[in-house]
């Protein structure tokens, strides 16, 4: 069973702080990971993906991947109240040309003004 | 920016009735998916579709479920005889091409309520 685990939170940070969201995975064959943001009652929205060990930065977001530790994280710098949402970690699993996504339960982030 | 569109946004149906959920994937995408999310739970894979056939389905996707791409643009999910436990958000997603680093883009979802 290929699992993606996340701390469900809630994680509460003050506006302007760094929010750190973590994810671990069980399948050593997983090559890449996606971070999606999901507002309450809405659909998942792609934030970032990462497939190489190390850091990948996009604006206020930094994804970090450590394949040896089977750990992936998302840092949000200068957190804003509009960042308040559930953040989903997802890993694609190949079967032929299909890459279904396995999602974690998500971490609820609240940014307090 | 092109997007995945889903209709209806909310469907209320009596238990035992058939429902069809509709999706229009992004036009140059080749891979199509249905996921569902029961309230308060994780997003779960149902089925993937490529080249006019199912490429993988989960244990949830039993004989009551079917998918179709009838006209080259729409992608539908049919539940033949709905059960109370089918109440969930259903998300359609599409992906442009093969590769583990190719993201899936999600529609806004259909909230299915079974009474």
PDB file of C-alpha atoms in Angstrom:
ATOM      1  CA  UNK A   1       0.000   0.000   0.000  1.00  0.00           C
ATOM      2  CA  UNK A   2       1.541   3.277  -1.111  1.00  0.00           C
ATOM      3  CA  UNK A   3       0.909   5.881   1.594  1.00  0.00           C
ATOM      4  CA  UNK A   4       1.404   9.597   1.847  1.00  0.00           C
ATOM      5  CA  UNK A   5       1.260  10.904   5.398  1.00  0.00           C
ATOM      6  CA  UNK A   6       0.719  14.443   6.583  1.00  0.00           C
ATOM      7  CA  UNK A   7       0.199  16.029   9.972  1.00  0.00           C
ATOM      8  CA  UNK A   8      -3.438  17.101   9.765  1.00  0.00           C
ATOM      9  CA  UNK A   9      -2.823  20.132  11.988  1.00  0.00           C
ATOM     10  CA  UNK A  10      -4.277  22.597  12.392  1.00  0.00           C
ATOM     11  CA  UNK A  11      -1.136  24.667  11.964  1.00  0.00           C
ATOM     12  CA  UNK A  12      -1.586  28.240  13.068  1.00  0.00           C
ATOM     13  CA  UNK A  13       0.957  30.975  12.244  1.00  0.00           C
ATOM     14  CA  UNK A  14       0.865  34.782  12.512  1.00  0.00           C
ATOM     15  CA  UNK A  15       0.771  36.892   9.376  1.00  0.00           C
ATOM     16  CA  UNK A  16       4.261  37.401   7.968  1.00  0.00           C
ATOM     17  CA  UNK A  17       5.702  34.240   9.537  1.00  0.00           C
ATOM     18  CA  UNK A  18       7.051  31.147   7.774  1.00  0.00           C
ATOM     19  CA  UNK A  19       4.653  28.210   7.599  1.00  0.00           C
ATOM     20  CA  UNK A  20       6.262  24.777   7.336  1.00  0.00           C
ATOM     21  CA  UNK A  21       4.198  21.860   6.044  1.00  0.00           C
ATOM     22  CA  UNK A  22       5.538  18.317   6.040  1.00  0.00           C
ATOM     23  CA  UNK A  23       4.828  15.073   4.245  1.00  0.00           C
ATOM     24  CA  UNK A  24       6.332  11.588   4.359  1.00  0.00           C
ATOM     25  CA  UNK A  25       5.820   8.794   1.876  1.00  0.00           C
ATOM     26  CA  UNK A  26       6.240   5.040   1.925  1.00  0.00           C
ATOM     27  CA  UNK A  27       7.030   4.220  -1.708  1.00  0.00           C
ATOM     28  CA  UNK A  28      10.770   4.549  -2.350  1.00  0.00           C
ATOM     29  CA  UNK A  29       9.997   4.422  -6.062  1.00  0.00           C
ATOM     30  CA  UNK A  30       8.131   7.730  -5.960  1.00  0.00           C
ATOM     31  CA  UNK A  31       9.979  10.172  -8.183  1.00  0.00           C
ATOM     32  CA  UNK A  32       8.024  13.377  -7.841  1.00  0.00           C
ATOM     33  CA  UNK A  33       5.589  15.150  -5.587  1.00  0.00           C
ATOM     34  CA  UNK A  34       2.928  17.763  -5.923  1.00  0.00           C
ATOM     35  CA  UNK A  35       1.632  20.288  -3.449  1.00  0.00           C
ATOM     36  CA  UNK A  36      -1.976  21.335  -3.896  1.00  0.00           C
ATOM     37  CA  UNK A  37      -3.896  23.985  -1.974  1.00  0.00           C
ATOM     38  CA  UNK A  38      -7.562  23.341  -1.213  1.00  0.00           C
ATOM     39  CA  UNK A  39      -9.859  26.009   0.150  1.00  0.00           C
ATOM     40  CA  UNK A  40     -12.873  24.728   2.047  1.00  0.00           C
ATOM     41  CA  UNK A  41     -15.435  23.260  -0.338  1.00  0.00           C
ATOM     42  CA  UNK A  42     -13.235  23.879  -3.362  1.00  0.00           C
ATOM     43  CA  UNK A  43     -11.073  21.752  -5.630  1.00  0.00           C
ATOM     44  CA  UNK A  44      -7.322  21.117  -5.264  1.00  0.00           C
ATOM     45  CA  UNK A  45      -5.229  23.849  -6.897  1.00  0.00           C
ATOM     46  CA  UNK A  46      -1.648  23.071  -7.937  1.00  0.00           C
ATOM     47  CA  UNK A  47       0.957  25.083  -6.022  1.00  0.00           C
ATOM     48  CA  UNK A  48       4.238  23.371  -6.854  1.00  0.00           C
ATOM     49  CA  UNK A  49       5.838  20.137  -7.906  1.00  0.00           C
ATOM     50  CA  UNK A  50       9.310  18.808  -7.171  1.00  0.00           C
ATOM     51  CA  UNK A  51      11.201  15.799  -8.496  1.00  0.00           C
ATOM     52  CA  UNK A  52      14.833  16.453  -7.610  1.00  0.00           C
ATOM     53  CA  UNK A  53      16.465  16.228  -4.218  1.00  0.00           C
ATOM     54  CA  UNK A  54      16.947  19.627  -2.662  1.00  0.00           C
ATOM     55  CA  UNK A  55      14.971  22.839  -2.799  1.00  0.00           C
ATOM     56  CA  UNK A  56      12.768  24.398  -5.437  1.00  0.00           C
ATOM     57  CA  UNK A  57      11.589  27.968  -5.016  1.00  0.00           C
ATOM     58  CA  UNK A  58       8.656  29.749  -6.643  1.00  0.00           C
ATOM     59  CA  UNK A  59       7.844  33.154  -5.211  1.00  0.00           C
ATOM     60  CA  UNK A  60       6.952  32.793  -1.536  1.00  0.00           C
ATOM     61  CA  UNK A  61       6.843  28.994  -1.807  1.00  0.00           C
ATOM     62  CA  UNK A  62       9.762  26.583  -1.409  1.00  0.00           C
ATOM     63  CA  UNK A  63       9.398  22.834  -1.816  1.00  0.00           C
ATOM     64  CA  UNK A  64      12.051  20.560  -0.344  1.00  0.00           C
ATOM     65  CA  UNK A  65      12.597  16.896  -1.193  1.00  0.00           C
ATOM     66  CA  UNK A  66      14.793  14.393   0.618  1.00  0.00           C
ATOM     67  CA  UNK A  67      14.483  11.022  -1.089  1.00  0.00           C
ATOM     68  CA  UNK A  68      16.790   9.263   1.379  1.00  0.00           C
ATOM     69  CA  UNK A  69      14.495  10.230   4.264  1.00  0.00           C
ATOM     70  CA  UNK A  70      11.324   9.914   2.120  1.00  0.00           C
ATOM     71  CA  UNK A  71      10.331  13.390   3.189  1.00  0.00           C
ATOM     72  CA  UNK A  72       8.932  16.354   1.307  1.00  0.00           C
ATOM     73  CA  UNK A  73       8.027  19.745   2.713  1.00  0.00           C
ATOM     74  CA  UNK A  74       6.528  23.067   1.683  1.00  0.00           C
ATOM     75  CA  UNK A  75       7.626  26.368   3.187  1.00  0.00           C
ATOM     76  CA  UNK A  76       5.470  29.453   2.796  1.00  0.00           C
ATOM     77  CA  UNK A  77       7.332  32.676   3.527  1.00  0.00           C
ATOM     78  CA  UNK A  78       5.605  35.917   4.542  1.00  0.00           C
ATOM     79  CA  UNK A  79       2.372  34.017   5.192  1.00  0.00           C
ATOM     80  CA  UNK A  80      -0.830  35.898   4.366  1.00  0.00           C
ATOM     81  CA  UNK A  81      -4.378  35.328   5.652  1.00  0.00           C
ATOM     82  CA  UNK A  82      -5.278  34.319   2.074  1.00  0.00           C
ATOM     83  CA  UNK A  83      -2.886  31.365   2.464  1.00  0.00           C
ATOM     84  CA  UNK A  84      -5.289  29.875   5.019  1.00  0.00           C
ATOM     85  CA  UNK A  85      -6.340  26.567   3.439  1.00  0.00           C
ATOM     86  CA  UNK A  86      -5.667  22.843   3.527  1.00  0.00           C
ATOM     87  CA  UNK A  87      -2.410  21.858   1.834  1.00  0.00           C
ATOM     88  CA  UNK A  88      -2.346  18.471   0.160  1.00  0.00           C
ATOM     89  CA  UNK A  89       0.773  16.483  -0.617  1.00  0.00           C
ATOM     90  CA  UNK A  90       0.369  14.070  -3.548  1.00  0.00           C
ATOM     91  CA  UNK A  91       2.571  11.467  -5.186  1.00  0.00           C
ATOM     92  CA  UNK A  92       1.977  10.084  -8.695  1.00  0.00           C
ATOM     93  CA  UNK A  93       2.195   6.319  -9.076  1.00  0.00           C
ATOM     94  CA  UNK A  94       2.952   4.987 -12.521  1.00  0.00           C
ATOM     95  CA  UNK A  95       1.106   2.124 -14.137  1.00  0.00           C
ATOM     96  CA  UNK A  96       1.883   2.118 -17.804  1.00  0.00           C
ATOM     97  CA  UNK A  97       1.413   5.718 -18.866  1.00  0.00           C
ATOM     98  CA  UNK A  98      -1.048   6.374 -16.074  1.00  0.00           C
ATOM     99  CA  UNK A  99       0.091   8.359 -13.057  1.00  0.00           C
ATOM    100  CA  UNK A 100      -2.738   8.319 -10.568  1.00  0.00           C
ATOM    101  CA  UNK A 101      -2.222  10.565  -7.573  1.00  0.00           C
ATOM    102  CA  UNK A 102      -2.164   9.327  -3.990  1.00  0.00           C
ATOM    103  CA  UNK A 103      -3.002  12.175  -1.642  1.00  0.00           C
ATOM    104  CA  UNK A 104      -2.242  12.751   1.993  1.00  0.00           C
ATOM    105  CA  UNK A 105      -5.073  13.834   4.302  1.00  0.00           C
ATOM    106  CA  UNK A 106      -3.843  17.413   4.130  1.00  0.00           C
ATOM    107  CA  UNK A 107      -2.652  19.941   6.688  1.00  0.00           C
ATOM    108  CA  UNK A 108      -5.010  22.756   7.644  1.00  0.00           C
ATOM    109  CA  UNK A 109      -3.109  26.047   7.795  1.00  0.00           C
ATOM    110  CA  UNK A 110      -4.534  29.127   9.482  1.00  0.00           C
ATOM    111  CA  UNK A 111      -2.706  32.450   9.098  1.00  0.00           C
ATOM    112  CA  UNK A 112      -3.810  34.927  11.753  1.00  0.00           C
ATOM    113  CA  UNK A 113      -3.836  38.659  10.898  1.00  0.00           C
TER     114      UNK A 113
ATOM    115  CA  UNK B   1      -5.967  30.063 -18.955  1.00  0.00           C
ATOM    116  CA  UNK B   2      -7.723  26.830 -20.023  1.00  0.00           C
ATOM    117  CA  UNK B   3      -9.454  24.929 -17.274  1.00  0.00           C
ATOM    118  CA  UNK B   4     -11.325  21.739 -16.529  1.00  0.00           C
ATOM    119  CA  UNK B   5     -15.065  22.372 -16.251  1.00  0.00           C
ATOM    120  CA  UNK B   6     -17.553  20.177 -14.411  1.00  0.00           C
ATOM    121  CA  UNK B   7     -21.343  20.126 -14.351  1.00  0.00           C
ATOM    122  CA  UNK B   8     -23.494  20.217 -12.367  1.00  0.00           C
ATOM    123  CA  UNK B   9     -21.872  21.906  -9.380  1.00  0.00           C
ATOM    124  CA  UNK B  10     -24.341  20.207  -7.054  1.00  0.00           C
ATOM    125  CA  UNK B  11     -26.490  17.129  -7.674  1.00  0.00           C
ATOM    126  CA  UNK B  12     -29.119  15.855  -5.261  1.00  0.00           C
ATOM    127  CA  UNK B  13     -30.464  12.377  -6.015  1.00  0.00           C
ATOM    128  CA  UNK B  14     -32.597   9.742  -4.348  1.00  0.00           C
ATOM    129  CA  UNK B  15     -30.843   6.542  -3.344  1.00  0.00           C
ATOM    130  CA  UNK B  16     -31.040   3.933  -6.098  1.00  0.00           C
ATOM    131  CA  UNK B  17     -31.224   6.494  -8.905  1.00  0.00           C
ATOM    132  CA  UNK B  18     -28.660   6.851 -11.664  1.00  0.00           C
ATOM    133  CA  UNK B  19     -26.475   9.953 -11.876  1.00  0.00           C
ATOM    134  CA  UNK B  20     -24.174  11.214 -14.598  1.00  0.00           C
ATOM    135  CA  UNK B  21     -21.439  13.674 -13.727  1.00  0.00           C
ATOM    136  CA  UNK B  22     -19.963  15.597 -16.618  1.00  0.00           C
ATOM    137  CA  UNK B  23     -16.526  16.995 -17.264  1.00  0.00           C
ATOM    138  CA  UNK B  24     -14.873  18.869 -20.097  1.00  0.00           C
ATOM    139  CA  UNK B  25     -11.106  18.387 -19.772  1.00  0.00           C
ATOM    140  CA  UNK B  26      -8.536  20.869 -21.079  1.00  0.00           C
ATOM    141  CA  UNK B  27      -8.601  20.525 -24.852  1.00  0.00           C
ATOM    142  CA  UNK B  28      -5.046  19.299 -25.562  1.00  0.00           C
ATOM    143  CA  UNK B  29      -4.913  16.941 -22.585  1.00  0.00           C
ATOM    144  CA  UNK B  30      -4.759  13.208 -23.156  1.00  0.00           C
ATOM    145  CA  UNK B  31      -5.164  11.631 -19.715  1.00  0.00           C
ATOM    146  CA  UNK B  32      -8.348  11.911 -17.686  1.00  0.00           C
ATOM    147  CA  UNK B  33      -9.165  11.027 -14.106  1.00  0.00           C
ATOM    148  CA  UNK B  34     -11.988  10.947 -11.616  1.00  0.00           C
ATOM    149  CA  UNK B  35     -11.350  11.365  -7.898  1.00  0.00           C
ATOM    150  CA  UNK B  36     -13.742  11.688  -5.013  1.00  0.00           C
ATOM    151  CA  UNK B  37     -13.526  13.262  -1.576  1.00  0.00           C
ATOM    152  CA  UNK B  38     -15.932  12.291   1.167  1.00  0.00           C
ATOM    153  CA  UNK B  39     -16.457  15.181   3.586  1.00  0.00           C
ATOM    154  CA  UNK B  40     -13.506  15.480   5.956  1.00  0.00           C
ATOM    155  CA  UNK B  41     -11.514  12.731   4.247  1.00  0.00           C
ATOM    156  CA  UNK B  42      -8.673  12.553   1.752  1.00  0.00           C
ATOM    157  CA  UNK B  43      -8.987  12.822  -2.002  1.00  0.00           C
ATOM    158  CA  UNK B  44      -9.236   9.263  -3.409  1.00  0.00           C
ATOM    159  CA  UNK B  45      -8.490   8.004  -6.893  1.00  0.00           C
ATOM    160  CA  UNK B  46     -11.385   6.348  -8.720  1.00  0.00           C
ATOM    161  CA  UNK B  47     -10.365   5.774 -12.324  1.00  0.00           C
ATOM    162  CA  UNK B  48      -8.011   6.884 -15.070  1.00  0.00           C
ATOM    163  CA  UNK B  49      -8.783   6.956 -18.791  1.00  0.00           C
ATOM    164  CA  UNK B  50      -6.503   7.169 -21.788  1.00  0.00           C
ATOM    165  CA  UNK B  51      -6.911   6.456 -25.477  1.00  0.00           C
ATOM    166  CA  UNK B  52     -10.631   5.756 -25.045  1.00  0.00           C
ATOM    167  CA  UNK B  53     -10.249   3.092 -22.417  1.00  0.00           C
ATOM    168  CA  UNK B  54      -9.838   2.697 -18.677  1.00  0.00           C
ATOM    169  CA  UNK B  55      -6.153   2.431 -17.795  1.00  0.00           C
ATOM    170  CA  UNK B  56      -6.605   1.844 -14.064  1.00  0.00           C
ATOM    171  CA  UNK B  57      -9.436   1.728 -11.548  1.00  0.00           C
ATOM    172  CA  UNK B  58      -9.524   1.571  -7.779  1.00  0.00           C
ATOM    173  CA  UNK B  59     -11.417  -0.829  -5.535  1.00  0.00           C
ATOM    174  CA  UNK B  60     -14.060   1.873  -5.096  1.00  0.00           C
ATOM    175  CA  UNK B  61     -14.822   1.795  -8.834  1.00  0.00           C
ATOM    176  CA  UNK B  62     -17.079  -1.252  -8.829  1.00  0.00           C
ATOM    177  CA  UNK B  63     -19.698  -2.419 -11.347  1.00  0.00           C
ATOM    178  CA  UNK B  64     -21.989   0.472 -10.408  1.00  0.00           C
ATOM    179  CA  UNK B  65     -19.510   2.948 -11.881  1.00  0.00           C
ATOM    180  CA  UNK B  66     -18.686   3.577 -15.519  1.00  0.00           C
ATOM    181  CA  UNK B  67     -16.886   6.245 -17.515  1.00  0.00           C
ATOM    182  CA  UNK B  68     -17.261   7.382 -21.070  1.00  0.00           C
ATOM    183  CA  UNK B  69     -15.840   9.887 -23.481  1.00  0.00           C
ATOM    184  CA  UNK B  70     -18.755  10.010 -25.895  1.00  0.00           C
ATOM    185  CA  UNK B  71     -17.814  12.830 -28.238  1.00  0.00           C
ATOM    186  CA  UNK B  72     -14.123  13.675 -27.940  1.00  0.00           C
ATOM    187  CA  UNK B  73     -14.673  16.547 -25.512  1.00  0.00           C
ATOM    188  CA  UNK B  74     -16.905  15.390 -22.661  1.00  0.00           C
ATOM    189  CA  UNK B  75     -15.784  12.862 -20.067  1.00  0.00           C
ATOM    190  CA  UNK B  76     -18.567  11.424 -17.929  1.00  0.00           C
ATOM    191  CA  UNK B  77     -18.827   9.397 -14.744  1.00  0.00           C
ATOM    192  CA  UNK B  78     -22.016   7.381 -14.305  1.00  0.00           C
ATOM    193  CA  UNK B  79     -23.166   5.792 -11.081  1.00  0.00           C
ATOM    194  CA  UNK B  80     -25.884   3.317 -11.976  1.00  0.00           C
ATOM    195  CA  UNK B  81     -27.662   2.818  -8.653  1.00  0.00           C
ATOM    196  CA  UNK B  82     -26.533   5.330  -6.064  1.00  0.00           C
ATOM    197  CA  UNK B  83     -25.989   4.515  -2.417  1.00  0.00           C
ATOM    198  CA  UNK B  84     -25.883   6.827   0.584  1.00  0.00           C
ATOM    199  CA  UNK B  85     -22.132   6.301   0.837  1.00  0.00           C
ATOM    200  CA  UNK B  86     -21.669   7.724  -2.669  1.00  0.00           C
ATOM    201  CA  UNK B  87     -22.302  11.192  -1.219  1.00  0.00           C
ATOM    202  CA  UNK B  88     -19.058  13.094  -1.818  1.00  0.00           C
ATOM    203  CA  UNK B  89     -17.322  15.707  -3.934  1.00  0.00           C
ATOM    204  CA  UNK B  90     -16.330  14.248  -7.293  1.00  0.00           C
ATOM    205  CA  UNK B  91     -13.381  15.844  -9.074  1.00  0.00           C
ATOM    206  CA  UNK B  92     -12.417  15.412 -12.688  1.00  0.00           C
ATOM    207  CA  UNK B  93      -8.773  15.985 -13.588  1.00  0.00           C
ATOM    208  CA  UNK B  94      -6.770  15.957 -16.776  1.00  0.00           C
ATOM    209  CA  UNK B  95      -3.112  15.812 -17.703  1.00  0.00           C
ATOM    210  CA  UNK B  96      -1.428  16.756 -20.923  1.00  0.00           C
ATOM    211  CA  UNK B  97       1.129  14.016 -21.475  1.00  0.00           C
ATOM    212  CA  UNK B  98       2.984  11.138 -19.928  1.00  0.00           C
ATOM    213  CA  UNK B  99       5.576  11.696 -17.205  1.00  0.00           C
ATOM    214  CA  UNK B 100       5.567  11.682 -13.415  1.00  0.00           C
ATOM    215  CA  UNK B 101       6.311  15.404 -13.348  1.00  0.00           C
ATOM    216  CA  UNK B 102       3.270  16.346 -15.420  1.00  0.00           C
ATOM    217  CA  UNK B 103       0.660  17.913 -13.135  1.00  0.00           C
ATOM    218  CA  UNK B 104      -3.015  17.036 -13.083  1.00  0.00           C
ATOM    219  CA  UNK B 105      -5.407  19.964 -13.296  1.00  0.00           C
ATOM    220  CA  UNK B 106      -8.635  19.655 -11.371  1.00  0.00           C
ATOM    221  CA  UNK B 107     -12.122  20.910 -12.105  1.00  0.00           C
ATOM    222  CA  UNK B 108     -14.208  22.675  -9.476  1.00  0.00           C
ATOM    223  CA  UNK B 109     -15.997  19.444  -8.618  1.00  0.00           C
ATOM    224  CA  UNK B 110     -19.559  18.192  -8.351  1.00  0.00           C
ATOM    225  CA  UNK B 111     -21.056  17.843  -4.903  1.00  0.00           C
ATOM    226  CA  UNK B 112     -23.206  14.701  -4.984  1.00  0.00           C
ATOM    227  CA  UNK B 113     -25.785  14.336  -2.232  1.00  0.00           C
ATOM    228  CA  UNK B 114     -27.689  11.054  -1.987  1.00  0.00           C
ATOM    229  CA  UNK B 115     -30.918  11.155   0.017  1.00  0.00           C
TER     230      UNK B 115
END
